[in-house]
Amino acid sequence: MDKIVCTCGNVNPAGTELCESCGRPLNQETKEKKLVDMRYEGSARRSQTYNKTIIDKIWNFFSSVKVGMWIIVSILVAAAIGTILPQVFYVPATTEADIAAYYERIYGTFGKLYYELGLSDLYSSWWFQTLIGMLGISLVIASLDRVIPLYKSLKKQQTKRHISFLKRQRIYGIGEIEASNESIDKAEEKLKTMRYKVKRDGNAILAERGRFSRWGPYVNHTGLIIFLLGVMLRAIPGFYVDETMWLREGETLYIPKTDGYFLESKEFTYETYSKEESSEVFGEAIDRVGSIAKNYQTDVALYKGADDAVAGKPDELEFVKDSSIQVNKPLKFDNFSVFQMDFRLDELKAMKFQLQDKETQESFGDFTIDLSDPQPIYELQNGYKVEILDYYADFTGFEEGVPQSKSPLPNNPAFLVKMYSPEFPKGETSFVMIKETLEPLGENKHKIAFQSVETRDVSGLTIRKDLTLPILMLGGLIFMIGVAQGSYWNHRRIWIQRLEDGQVVIAAHTNKNWLSIMKDIDAVSVVANLPKYEDQQDLDSKAEKGEGV
Amino acid sequence: MAQTKKQRFYIRTVILVVLTIAIVFTVYSNLTKEKNAVLQVGDKAPDFVLVDMDGNEHRLSDYKGEGIFLNFWGTWCKPCATEMPAMDNQYGVYKDLGVQTLAINIGESDLKVNSFVNRYGLSFPVAIDRNKSVMELYNIDPLPTTFLINPDGRIEKIIKGQMTEQDIANYMDQVKPS
């Protein structure tokens, strides 16, 4: 494609509508228009002319604002569809089959369809992420394709513009005036005091202010791109962690994904408001729902394994700090935050028993079994002792005579024990459950009587790390700067020129807020003689109304 | 300075390629995130130290040059219990061929693990992962899960669920040092 050489001698890139230098219209279509389209200064922003290779075709596709808009609409529609039913993440099921069954059971045929179409995990689907990626490409290319030519033509613009450019501006006036040279001098002075940057070229003035507002949209797009970049980084290991753990009082466990940190729960506290302390605020609510939570708190100690430590060795932990984790007051270390998220109260911790004579209920001593670490032998006084042969934390019954436990959690503890006494040095065997005792090897003289339980609470904690947050915030900040830049400032230009034939022309352009630029011109008119101007677009609309169109 | 058509073509190509790579990378790594988080076949098996029920310390890296049959289990887990005797048989065959068997219990009590070991008469080393750090390291879910580690210390295979005696023999044979 050839360059376009303007009458003024400037060489413009192919596709240019208005000469970058003098502003003359460069093609027939533009010449026929009464007003010029000033959006990108008539520059060759989208070289549709370079449409030969596949790369150009792809480039032009993404450069199109129309395409960009459709990408945004598709994302909005898809994101909205994703909110119709809960996403997989919030569904109380883990295996594929359970999840499928859940959707069908709760939401019927629609739920089944929703799951099968993959809408239940929409936001992490490849096509949704691809759409977001396409939005990113569109932002980059559409911005590059516009900001570079716009920058060039604003930089190249001459003070003296051709009359064919000036008369196609929305604000335009021409006329004979007295003392025109003096008027132009006065106008120059006045415009300078109004914080316009004024350039003078013989009989021509170009007064310009707020050009940087033209960069607003591109600054804004840069912010968006940085934001998307931050979201992209979440996919890289080490940038983003979101894990959960259950921690019992007294337990010390490895904190998932933290590279050698351990957490011990000292105490979990659940407090509610009492009626006395807050009847004014919560009185009615307490009457209605029974109790209102005041505090969920886990007191913890944080430990770190040695730097060269290997997993599994519990004895080399170094104390880091004590902390109380409350809702919205996480434990923080090394970019990690541990949040209080959930709890279970009163899980069985220990059980206290008494060895008794079955008939006389005479006691031969108490002993307490720690359910997380039962001992093989509990020695009592006077030669009495109890041996724990086996322990079933979550006892469910017998299968072919063998006691079964369905989990390692002490939901329903049962013990196979042997009771030794001076009378029975070989021991009596008993199977002890919470409310019942079996004597599998015949009638016993002694029994294990249940006395009391100790319980402990379990804290549900969430471990978070997000190194992308500063990037997201930076992106958001730049985004807002761009919005402010484009919204609160506007790019105004006023051209005043004395033509060869002695007539004076005034023309003006702004990217928004036309009333203000007219006020500016009026202020200049007070000190300088200027021809009357008209808002040509307004005239057009008046004419249209008059014709009844 | 005027751009030539060629320059334009190259610039556009480079920009499009960079953007496409960024997107393909993001989509791909998001789709495989779950898989990346856990250990995979071919990865180096992370080191750990655990003390077995007889008080002997077992450090994974000390077994370099031997194949390792690393089994994670729980006393309450039925398939675990079912495969234990078979594992014990094959341990007897392969321990002299350079394949070590290690069974790691996930955080249960000494009493419970001891009674289990005695009931089944297990002769291979059994250790308890008390603070669940080895479990986290190896991302164990569900039980039983077995890792086959070859003499180079790399993961040869990850087996989730119960194995038959024939499976166990084949797997041990697979990591036998040559």
XYZ file of C-alpha atoms in Angstrom:
727
model
C 0.000 0.000 0.000
C 1.220 3.435 -0.810
C 1.738 6.299 1.522
C -0.517 9.277 1.027
C 1.274 12.469 0.179
C -0.725 15.537 1.140
C -0.748 18.775 -0.827
C 1.183 20.327 2.059
C 3.979 17.860 1.457
C 3.511 15.643 4.544
C 3.746 11.916 3.950
C 0.922 10.099 5.760
C 0.578 6.347 6.379
C -1.923 4.580 4.174
C -5.452 4.740 5.564
C -5.050 8.217 7.049
C -8.207 10.312 6.803
C -6.878 13.708 7.783
C -3.357 14.874 7.021
C -1.348 14.527 10.214
C 0.320 17.874 9.575
C -2.151 20.336 8.078
C -5.436 18.507 8.558
C -6.615 18.427 4.946
C -9.101 15.616 4.278
C -7.284 12.918 2.331
C -10.059 10.877 0.790
C -13.286 11.527 -1.024
C -15.483 10.181 1.749
C -13.976 12.533 4.328
C -14.139 15.447 1.908
C -17.872 14.940 1.482
C -18.507 15.105 5.195
C -19.482 18.377 6.680
C -17.784 17.567 9.998
C -14.718 15.393 10.448
C -14.495 12.487 12.797
C -11.851 13.629 15.263
C -11.859 10.535 17.484
C -8.408 9.352 16.531
C -7.413 12.578 14.777
C -8.268 10.936 11.465
C -5.201 8.767 11.808
C -4.754 5.387 10.185
C -5.581 3.562 13.387
C -6.621 0.299 11.912
C -4.782 -0.509 8.795
C -7.505 -2.506 7.202
C -5.487 -2.006 4.121
C -2.863 -4.413 5.463
C -5.114 -7.379 5.302
C -3.093 -9.822 3.356
C -1.521 -12.230 5.799
C -3.232 -14.359 8.418
C -1.382 -12.393 11.107
C -2.944 -9.154 9.835
C -6.359 -10.780 9.837
C -5.984 -11.960 13.446
C -4.590 -8.573 14.420
C -7.517 -6.725 12.870
C -9.987 -9.094 14.516
C -8.681 -8.277 17.985
C -8.231 -4.607 17.165
C -11.935 -4.214 16.558
C -13.914 -2.518 19.316
C -16.967 -4.393 18.118
C -15.223 -7.723 18.648
C -13.970 -6.562 22.051
C -17.497 -5.664 23.027
C -18.808 -9.092 22.046
C -16.053 -10.747 24.076
C -17.114 -8.706 27.101
C -20.780 -9.563 26.559
C -19.931 -13.284 26.268
C -17.943 -13.151 29.512
C -20.812 -11.386 31.288
C -23.376 -13.903 30.071
C -21.158 -16.881 30.942
C -20.300 -15.486 34.368
C -24.008 -14.930 35.019
C -24.860 -18.506 34.051
C -22.251 -19.683 36.536
C -24.247 -18.104 39.353
C -27.498 -19.942 38.651
C -26.526 -23.021 40.687
C -23.733 -23.333 43.271
C -20.366 -24.163 41.778
C -18.652 -27.478 42.490
C -16.445 -25.785 45.070
C -19.441 -25.174 47.345
C -20.999 -28.585 46.946
C -20.685 -30.986 49.908
C -19.350 -33.878 47.850
C -15.875 -34.866 46.749
C -15.909 -37.644 44.187
C -17.150 -37.076 40.643
C -19.995 -39.548 41.095
C -21.154 -37.918 44.351
C -21.074 -34.470 42.787
C -23.098 -35.619 39.780
C -25.595 -37.296 42.077
C -25.799 -34.182 44.251
C -26.744 -31.909 41.353
C -29.372 -34.324 40.122
C -30.829 -34.940 43.564
C -31.064 -31.294 44.621
C -31.789 -29.552 41.339
C -33.422 -32.284 39.247
C -33.009 -32.588 35.497
C -31.799 -29.021 35.183
C -29.100 -29.745 37.756
C -28.043 -32.852 35.884
C -27.823 -30.929 32.626
C -25.970 -28.104 34.372
C -23.415 -30.574 35.681
C -23.061 -32.458 32.419
C -22.507 -29.277 30.439
C -19.670 -28.468 32.806
C -21.398 -25.301 34.034
C -20.893 -26.483 37.606
C -17.194 -25.723 37.279
C -17.556 -22.894 34.791
C -14.973 -20.441 36.066
C -12.125 -22.905 35.826
C -13.229 -24.308 32.470
C -10.778 -23.902 29.602
C -13.230 -21.957 27.479
C -14.068 -19.392 30.143
C -10.415 -18.771 30.818
C -9.778 -18.567 27.102
C -12.491 -15.907 26.832
C -10.766 -13.893 29.579
C -7.488 -14.363 27.725
C -9.074 -13.123 24.499
C -10.265 -10.050 26.368
C -6.654 -9.505 27.380
C -5.437 -9.823 23.780
C -8.183 -7.495 22.612
C -7.182 -4.906 25.222
C -3.519 -5.021 24.249
C -4.005 -4.945 20.502
C -6.881 -2.475 20.331
C -4.950 -0.110 22.597
C -1.668 -0.410 20.702
C -3.479 0.055 17.423
C -4.999 3.319 18.569
C -2.612 4.917 21.014
C 0.440 4.853 18.759
C -1.120 6.616 15.714
C -2.973 9.015 18.031
C 0.267 9.906 19.778
C 2.029 10.393 16.456
C -0.585 12.634 14.932
C -0.948 14.771 18.059
C 2.812 15.153 18.100
C 3.016 16.001 14.407
C 0.148 18.464 14.260
C 1.050 21.880 12.915
C -0.090 25.165 14.334
C -1.276 26.220 10.911
C -4.091 24.035 9.689
C -5.695 23.993 6.274
C -9.035 25.724 6.000
C -10.643 22.488 4.807
C -9.804 20.975 8.212
C -10.921 24.014 10.203
C -14.271 24.378 8.499
C -15.122 20.767 9.273
C -14.704 21.283 13.011
C -17.808 21.360 15.130
C -17.049 24.821 16.490
C -16.338 27.072 13.563
C -16.561 30.750 12.662
C -15.168 32.980 9.930
C -15.417 36.699 9.276
C -13.778 40.017 8.582
C -12.704 41.781 11.754
C -11.008 45.038 12.509
C -7.425 45.095 13.741
C -7.126 41.383 13.193
C -3.386 41.183 13.919
C -3.805 42.866 17.300
C -6.738 40.625 18.084
C -4.691 37.533 17.453
C -1.950 38.881 19.779
C -4.511 39.605 22.473
C -6.133 36.224 22.064
C -2.726 34.585 22.464
C -2.103 36.442 25.723
C -5.556 35.724 27.068
C -5.351 32.008 26.233
C -2.014 31.781 28.006
C -3.546 33.161 31.193
C -6.242 30.508 30.867
C -3.521 27.845 31.145
C -3.632 26.913 27.493
C -0.368 25.932 25.836
C -0.248 28.348 22.950
C 1.813 27.887 19.797
C 2.136 30.656 17.236
C 3.081 30.329 13.619
C 2.799 33.672 11.802
C -0.890 34.435 11.673
C -1.945 31.177 13.223
C -2.495 30.187 16.847
C -3.003 26.722 18.275
C -4.063 26.793 21.901
C -4.189 23.414 23.570
C -4.751 22.076 27.080
C -5.346 18.771 28.796
C -3.866 16.623 26.041
C -2.973 13.987 28.638
C -6.645 13.272 29.137
C -6.508 11.531 25.749
C -4.269 8.849 27.294
C -6.865 8.025 29.994
C -8.411 5.033 28.235
C -5.008 3.528 27.511
C -3.778 4.006 31.078
C -7.019 2.371 32.140
C -6.396 -0.566 29.803
C -2.838 -0.923 31.115
C -4.298 -1.247 34.622
C -6.699 -3.949 33.425
C -3.880 -5.848 31.740
C -1.785 -5.734 34.928
C -4.829 -6.988 36.827
C -5.253 -9.909 34.427
C -1.533 -10.610 34.713
C -1.926 -10.859 38.500
C -4.795 -13.308 38.106
C -2.617 -15.290 35.694
C 0.181 -15.536 38.269
C -2.151 -17.401 40.628
C -1.703 -20.411 38.412
C 2.022 -20.484 39.167
C 2.939 -22.613 42.199
C 4.006 -20.543 45.197
C 1.891 -17.505 44.426
C -1.444 -18.669 45.736
C -2.399 -21.093 48.497
C -5.881 -21.876 49.786
C -5.949 -24.878 52.125
C -7.936 -26.065 55.114
C -7.021 -28.064 58.207
C -8.767 -29.473 61.275
C -6.801 -29.032 64.466
C -7.756 -30.546 67.837
C -6.914 -28.972 71.152
C -3.544 -30.324 72.216
C -2.598 -31.506 68.743
C 0.419 -30.281 66.769
C 0.035 -30.707 63.032
C 1.892 -29.782 59.900
C 0.359 -26.746 58.197
C -0.296 -27.758 54.593
C 1.804 -26.088 51.872
C 3.861 -24.023 54.313
C 7.252 -25.633 54.004
C 7.986 -26.761 57.531
C 5.540 -24.905 59.786
C 3.561 -26.662 62.487
C 0.595 -25.446 64.484
C -0.452 -26.477 67.952
C -3.918 -25.734 69.227
C -3.905 -24.792 72.892
C -7.545 -23.948 73.255
C -10.616 -23.243 71.226
C -13.093 -20.751 72.650
C -16.662 -20.234 71.596
C -18.444 -17.436 73.416
C -21.978 -16.181 73.115
C -23.563 -12.945 74.276
C -25.296 -13.186 77.590
C -28.575 -11.421 78.023
C -27.296 -9.293 80.864
C -24.370 -7.789 79.011
C -26.161 -6.921 75.803
C -29.892 -7.048 76.216
C -30.176 -3.667 74.563
C -28.555 -4.741 71.340
C -29.193 -8.463 71.134
C -31.971 -8.980 73.700
C -34.716 -9.581 71.157
C -32.509 -11.656 68.930
C -31.379 -13.847 71.815
C -35.020 -14.466 72.725
C -35.736 -15.437 69.154
C -32.781 -17.667 68.221
C -31.435 -18.745 71.599
C -27.849 -17.594 71.404
C -25.674 -15.246 69.432
C -22.013 -15.914 68.851
C -19.630 -13.360 70.258
C -16.287 -14.932 69.634
C -14.704 -17.882 67.884
C -11.086 -18.131 68.897
C -8.264 -20.628 68.651
C -5.201 -20.036 70.802
C -2.272 -21.528 68.973
C 1.477 -21.868 69.062
C 3.385 -21.754 65.810
C 6.490 -23.905 65.328
C 8.981 -24.238 62.561
C 11.026 -27.268 61.705
C 14.767 -26.760 61.144
C 15.578 -25.501 57.660
C 17.237 -28.746 56.671
C 14.616 -30.800 58.471
C 12.947 -33.660 56.732
C 9.300 -34.489 57.146
C 8.225 -36.840 59.883
C 10.606 -35.826 62.665
C 8.444 -34.233 65.328
C 11.195 -33.567 67.865
C 13.098 -30.763 66.168
C 10.447 -28.060 66.212
C 11.441 -24.544 67.077
C 8.877 -22.321 68.765
C 8.043 -19.233 66.708
C 5.183 -17.498 68.467
C 1.907 -17.699 70.341
C -1.179 -16.240 68.781
C -4.925 -16.043 69.145
C -6.764 -16.569 65.899
C -10.154 -14.905 65.779
C -12.546 -14.383 62.915
C -10.923 -11.791 60.636
C -7.839 -11.726 62.853
C -5.636 -14.354 61.266
C -2.290 -15.670 62.413
C 0.276 -14.225 60.008
C 3.711 -15.523 59.100
C 5.808 -15.671 55.946
C 3.051 -14.318 53.658
C 0.660 -16.914 55.026
C -2.505 -16.132 56.958
C -4.329 -18.731 59.032
C -7.999 -17.882 59.483
C -10.597 -19.160 61.928
C -13.249 -20.702 59.672
C -15.084 -23.500 61.411
C -15.261 -25.552 64.609
C -16.617 -28.730 66.176
C -17.304 -28.705 69.882
C -16.823 -31.485 72.376
C -15.109 -34.279 70.547
C -14.240 -37.064 72.968
C -10.720 -36.724 74.277
C -10.401 -38.979 77.299
C -12.614 -41.391 79.227
C -12.409 -42.093 82.944
C -13.215 -45.590 84.171
C -13.328 -47.441 87.475
C -12.526 -51.066 88.087
C -15.322 -52.427 90.259
C -16.646 -55.555 91.769
C -19.792 -56.231 89.769
C -21.941 -57.136 92.757
C -20.691 -54.984 95.579
C -19.649 -52.039 93.373
C -16.481 -51.902 95.437
C -13.894 -49.764 93.676
C -10.362 -50.927 92.984
C -9.186 -47.684 91.466
C -9.837 -45.159 88.665
C -7.957 -44.715 85.415
C -8.253 -42.351 82.479
C -7.708 -43.398 78.882
C -6.459 -40.734 76.529
C -8.320 -41.645 73.336
C -5.589 -40.367 71.065
C -2.947 -42.357 72.934
C -4.304 -45.257 74.987
C -1.703 -47.036 77.119
C -1.346 -50.814 77.075
C -1.440 -51.147 80.890
C -3.131 -49.097 83.605
C -1.719 -50.098 87.009
C -4.114 -49.730 89.963
C -3.399 -50.228 93.646
C -3.125 -53.575 95.491
C -2.121 -55.626 92.503
C -5.116 -54.682 90.403
C -4.441 -53.617 86.849
C -6.199 -53.192 83.504
C -4.654 -54.159 80.189
C -6.011 -52.635 76.991
C -5.793 -55.318 74.318
C -7.332 -53.290 71.540
C -9.139 -50.056 70.910
C -11.873 -49.245 68.401
C -12.294 -45.504 67.999
C -15.435 -45.517 65.909
C -16.997 -48.844 66.809
C -19.740 -50.024 64.470
C -20.338 -53.634 65.505
C -18.909 -57.091 64.955
C -18.161 -58.759 61.658
C -17.536 -62.487 61.999
C -16.765 -61.900 65.631
C -14.233 -59.166 64.928
C -14.989 -55.658 66.239
C -15.032 -53.011 63.501
C -14.110 -49.345 63.545
C -15.139 -47.224 60.621
C -12.791 -44.277 61.210
C -9.903 -43.201 63.450
C -12.118 -40.532 65.075
C -13.307 -41.301 68.633
C -16.996 -41.058 67.787
C -17.930 -44.276 69.556
C -14.949 -45.699 71.467
C -14.846 -49.323 72.498
C -12.108 -51.308 74.254
C -11.140 -54.908 74.545
C -9.668 -55.147 78.047
C -8.263 -57.662 80.497
C -8.817 -57.061 84.197
C -6.192 -58.493 86.540
C -6.820 -58.983 90.230
C -5.296 -61.119 93.000
C -8.263 -63.459 92.530
C -7.798 -63.688 88.785
C -4.076 -63.373 88.051
C -4.671 -64.592 84.487
C -7.210 -61.870 83.935
C -10.865 -61.571 82.981
C -11.688 -60.381 79.467
C -14.291 -57.748 78.833
C -15.421 -55.668 75.857
C -16.264 -52.159 77.045
C -18.461 -49.812 75.048
C -19.951 -46.506 76.036
C -23.185 -47.855 77.490
C -22.665 -51.567 77.481
C -20.173 -54.241 78.430
C -19.811 -57.641 76.825
C -18.128 -60.616 78.430
C -17.031 -62.692 75.469
C -15.140 -65.330 77.447
C -17.670 -65.997 80.149
C -19.042 -64.394 83.307
C -16.700 -61.966 85.076
C -16.525 -60.968 88.682
C -15.210 -57.502 87.924
C -16.270 -54.807 85.570
C -15.029 -51.532 84.128
C -17.504 -48.831 85.088
C -17.641 -45.687 83.026
C -17.181 -42.567 85.168
C -16.870 -39.466 82.998
C -15.490 -38.029 79.778
C -13.197 -35.203 78.890
C -13.871 -33.508 75.608
C -11.957 -31.174 73.401
C -12.883 -28.843 70.577
C -11.695 -28.951 67.012
C -10.836 -25.811 65.072
C -11.388 -25.575 61.335
C -8.696 -23.324 59.938
C -8.033 -21.964 56.483
C -4.510 -21.308 55.262
C -4.180 -18.544 52.686
C -1.326 -16.997 50.813
C -1.770 -14.614 47.923
C 1.288 -12.909 46.512
C -0.745 -11.574 43.602
C -2.683 -9.111 45.797
C -0.168 -6.225 45.417
C -0.241 -6.753 41.650
C -4.035 -6.754 41.619
C -4.052 -3.585 43.718
C -1.542 -1.883 41.447
C -3.664 -2.858 38.444
C -6.754 -1.488 40.154
C -4.992 1.753 41.056
C -3.732 2.328 37.514
C -7.192 1.491 36.234
C -8.700 4.211 38.445
C -6.016 6.730 37.501
C -6.898 6.108 33.859
C -10.595 6.588 34.554
C -9.963 9.856 36.414
C -7.568 11.069 33.746
C -10.110 10.522 30.996
C -13.120 11.734 32.987
C -12.043 14.798 34.918
C -9.806 16.377 32.304
C -10.590 17.089 28.690
C -8.468 17.809 25.702
C -9.335 21.225 24.279
C -7.884 22.855 21.208
C -8.636 26.256 19.739
C -7.344 27.318 16.361
C -7.304 31.018 15.359
C -5.943 31.897 11.986
C -5.856 34.929 9.689
C -6.240 33.794 6.119
C -4.487 35.240 3.036
C -7.646 37.172 2.130
C -7.717 38.882 5.540
C -10.595 36.890 7.009
C -10.128 35.414 10.490
C -11.107 31.829 11.221
C -11.788 30.339 14.611
C -12.297 26.637 15.179
C -12.242 24.482 18.233
C -12.329 20.848 19.246
C -12.661 19.042 22.546
C -13.152 15.378 23.320
C -15.921 16.224 25.752
C -17.648 19.096 27.493
C -18.369 21.395 24.550
C -20.099 24.010 26.670
C -16.874 24.725 28.551
C -14.788 25.216 25.448
C -17.400 27.674 24.133
C -17.194 29.531 27.440
C -13.405 29.645 27.011
C -13.794 31.156 23.542
C -16.333 33.655 24.852
C -13.848 34.705 27.539
C -11.241 35.305 24.848
C -13.778 37.263 22.771
C -14.171 39.705 25.627
C -10.600 40.954 25.162
C -10.022 40.163 21.506
C -12.078 40.742 18.405
C -13.065 37.322 17.094
C -15.566 36.253 14.468
C -18.838 34.755 15.557
C -18.708 30.977 15.823
C -21.345 28.332 15.611
C -21.753 24.860 16.920
C -22.168 23.165 13.574
C -23.403 19.891 15.001
C -26.077 21.766 16.909
C -27.084 23.516 13.717
C -27.389 20.192 12.006
C -29.662 18.842 14.664
C -31.723 22.034 14.588
C -32.030 21.744 10.830
C -33.085 18.134 11.155
C -35.727 19.070 13.670
C -36.923 21.873 11.435
C -37.299 19.492 8.548
C -39.218 17.177 10.771
C -36.813 14.299 10.322
C 10.472 6.736 10.524
C 8.346 4.647 8.272
C 7.754 1.044 9.119
C 8.203 -1.434 6.377
C 5.590 -4.054 5.772
C 7.994 -6.726 6.979
C 8.679 -4.961 10.262
C 4.988 -4.638 10.888
C 4.452 -8.306 10.186
C 7.178 -9.355 12.595
C 6.087 -7.023 15.385
C 2.516 -8.199 15.134
C 3.561 -11.824 15.008
C 5.742 -11.459 18.088
C 3.002 -9.690 20.094
C 0.382 -12.260 19.124
C 2.693 -15.170 19.914
C 3.621 -13.765 23.342
C -0.028 -13.150 24.242
C -1.090 -16.569 23.016
C 1.637 -18.312 24.988
C 0.599 -16.412 28.137
C -3.014 -17.534 27.722
C -2.255 -21.125 26.811
C 0.075 -21.341 29.799
C -2.545 -19.927 32.172
C -5.372 -22.118 30.947
C -3.157 -25.200 30.911
C -1.720 -24.686 34.367
C -5.157 -23.947 35.821
C -6.554 -27.121 34.338
C -3.673 -29.186 35.675
C -3.357 -27.370 39.006
C -4.910 -30.221 40.975
C -2.554 -32.667 39.388
C 0.504 -30.462 39.817
C -0.090 -30.033 43.505
C 0.396 -33.732 44.126
C 3.427 -35.818 43.397
C 3.560 -37.451 40.035
C 5.256 -40.419 38.508
C 8.831 -39.452 37.667
C 9.159 -36.923 40.499
C 11.853 -37.341 43.082
C 10.323 -38.942 46.177
C 10.511 -36.349 48.995
C 12.667 -37.386 51.907
C 11.318 -38.124 55.382
C 12.392 -39.724 58.649
C 10.093 -41.879 60.728
C 10.669 -44.168 63.682
C 9.139 -47.629 63.401
C 7.389 -49.594 66.141
C 10.673 -51.260 67.122
C 12.357 -47.886 67.593
C 14.463 -47.987 64.401
C 14.773 -44.805 62.413
C 13.999 -45.004 58.699
C 15.165 -42.245 56.437
C 13.978 -42.591 52.877
C 17.202 -41.287 51.357
C 19.184 -43.988 53.199
C 17.559 -46.547 50.951
C 19.038 -45.089 47.801
C 19.986 -47.912 45.475
C 17.110 -50.036 46.715
C 13.572 -50.156 45.489
C 10.964 -49.022 48.000
C 7.409 -50.173 48.445
C 5.884 -47.332 50.472
C 2.420 -48.098 51.789
C 0.162 -45.598 53.614
C -2.576 -47.150 55.695
C -4.940 -46.966 58.666
C -6.097 -49.647 61.074
C -9.732 -48.754 60.433
C -9.367 -49.076 56.660
C -10.547 -52.478 55.499
C -8.739 -52.708 52.155
C -5.531 -51.784 54.016
C -6.007 -54.687 56.402
C -6.848 -57.044 53.552
C -3.646 -56.404 51.628
C -1.327 -56.475 54.649
C -0.751 -60.283 54.814
C 0.007 -60.346 51.079
C 2.448 -57.486 51.517
C 4.107 -59.365 54.332
C 4.532 -62.467 52.146
C 6.068 -60.488 49.326
C 8.261 -58.542 51.722
C 9.743 -61.895 52.704
C 10.513 -62.628 49.043
C 11.793 -59.231 47.932
C 13.681 -57.879 50.951
C 16.675 -59.973 49.934
C 16.338 -58.760 46.334
C 16.804 -55.143 47.351
C 13.193 -54.012 47.706
C 12.371 -52.468 51.073
C 8.814 -52.285 52.365
C 7.721 -49.433 54.633
C 4.191 -49.098 55.950
C 3.190 -45.694 57.272
C 0.189 -45.353 59.525
C -1.545 -41.987 59.479
C -1.568 -40.565 63.000
C -3.085 -43.370 65.062
C -2.036 -44.460 68.524
C 0.845 -46.810 69.383
C -1.522 -49.215 71.073
C -3.766 -49.483 68.068
C -0.929 -49.896 65.590
C 0.861 -52.427 67.791
C -2.251 -54.547 68.231
C -2.753 -54.449 64.464
C 0.841 -55.441 63.741
C 0.642 -58.291 66.242
C -2.687 -59.546 64.995
C -1.414 -59.823 61.418
C 2.121 -60.795 62.454
C 3.679 -58.187 60.217
C 7.441 -58.402 59.854
C 8.137 -55.305 57.713
C 8.791 -51.963 59.422
C 5.664 -50.022 60.377
C 5.898 -46.371 61.425
C 3.387 -43.774 62.555
C 3.227 -40.358 60.907
C 2.205 -38.535 64.067
C 1.922 -34.951 62.845
C 0.735 -35.991 59.385
C 3.599 -34.182 57.704
C 4.584 -37.141 55.543
C 0.945 -37.579 54.596
C 0.789 -33.917 53.509
C 4.078 -34.240 51.665
C 2.849 -37.215 49.681
C -0.733 -35.877 49.379
C -2.260 -39.094 50.580
C -5.897 -39.575 49.685
C -7.463 -42.098 49.878
C -6.148 -44.929 52.059
C -4.518 -47.179 51.124
C -2.129 -45.458 48.751
C 1.129 -47.051 47.733
C 4.168 -45.353 46.212
C 6.677 -47.394 44.246
C 10.079 -45.740 44.436
C 12.850 -46.944 42.177
C 16.528 -47.294 43.162
C 17.199 -43.772 41.791
C 14.809 -42.342 44.361
C 12.161 -41.455 41.784
C 8.490 -42.323 41.921
C 7.823 -45.222 39.608
C 4.109 -45.653 40.239
C 1.334 -44.462 42.544
C -1.303 -47.045 43.400
C -4.532 -45.870 44.982
C -6.697 -48.538 46.552
C -6.322 -52.203 47.303
C -3.838 -54.525 45.605
C -3.860 -58.299 45.154
C -0.855 -60.371 46.112
C -0.030 -60.756 42.420
C -0.119 -56.944 41.984
C 2.190 -56.507 44.942
C 4.663 -59.053 43.583
C 4.639 -57.376 40.157
C 5.120 -53.923 41.626
C 7.991 -54.986 43.845
C 9.590 -56.670 40.883
C 9.263 -53.410 38.933
C 11.528 -51.483 41.340
C 13.974 -54.302 41.975
C 17.533 -53.000 41.461
C 19.109 -54.626 38.441
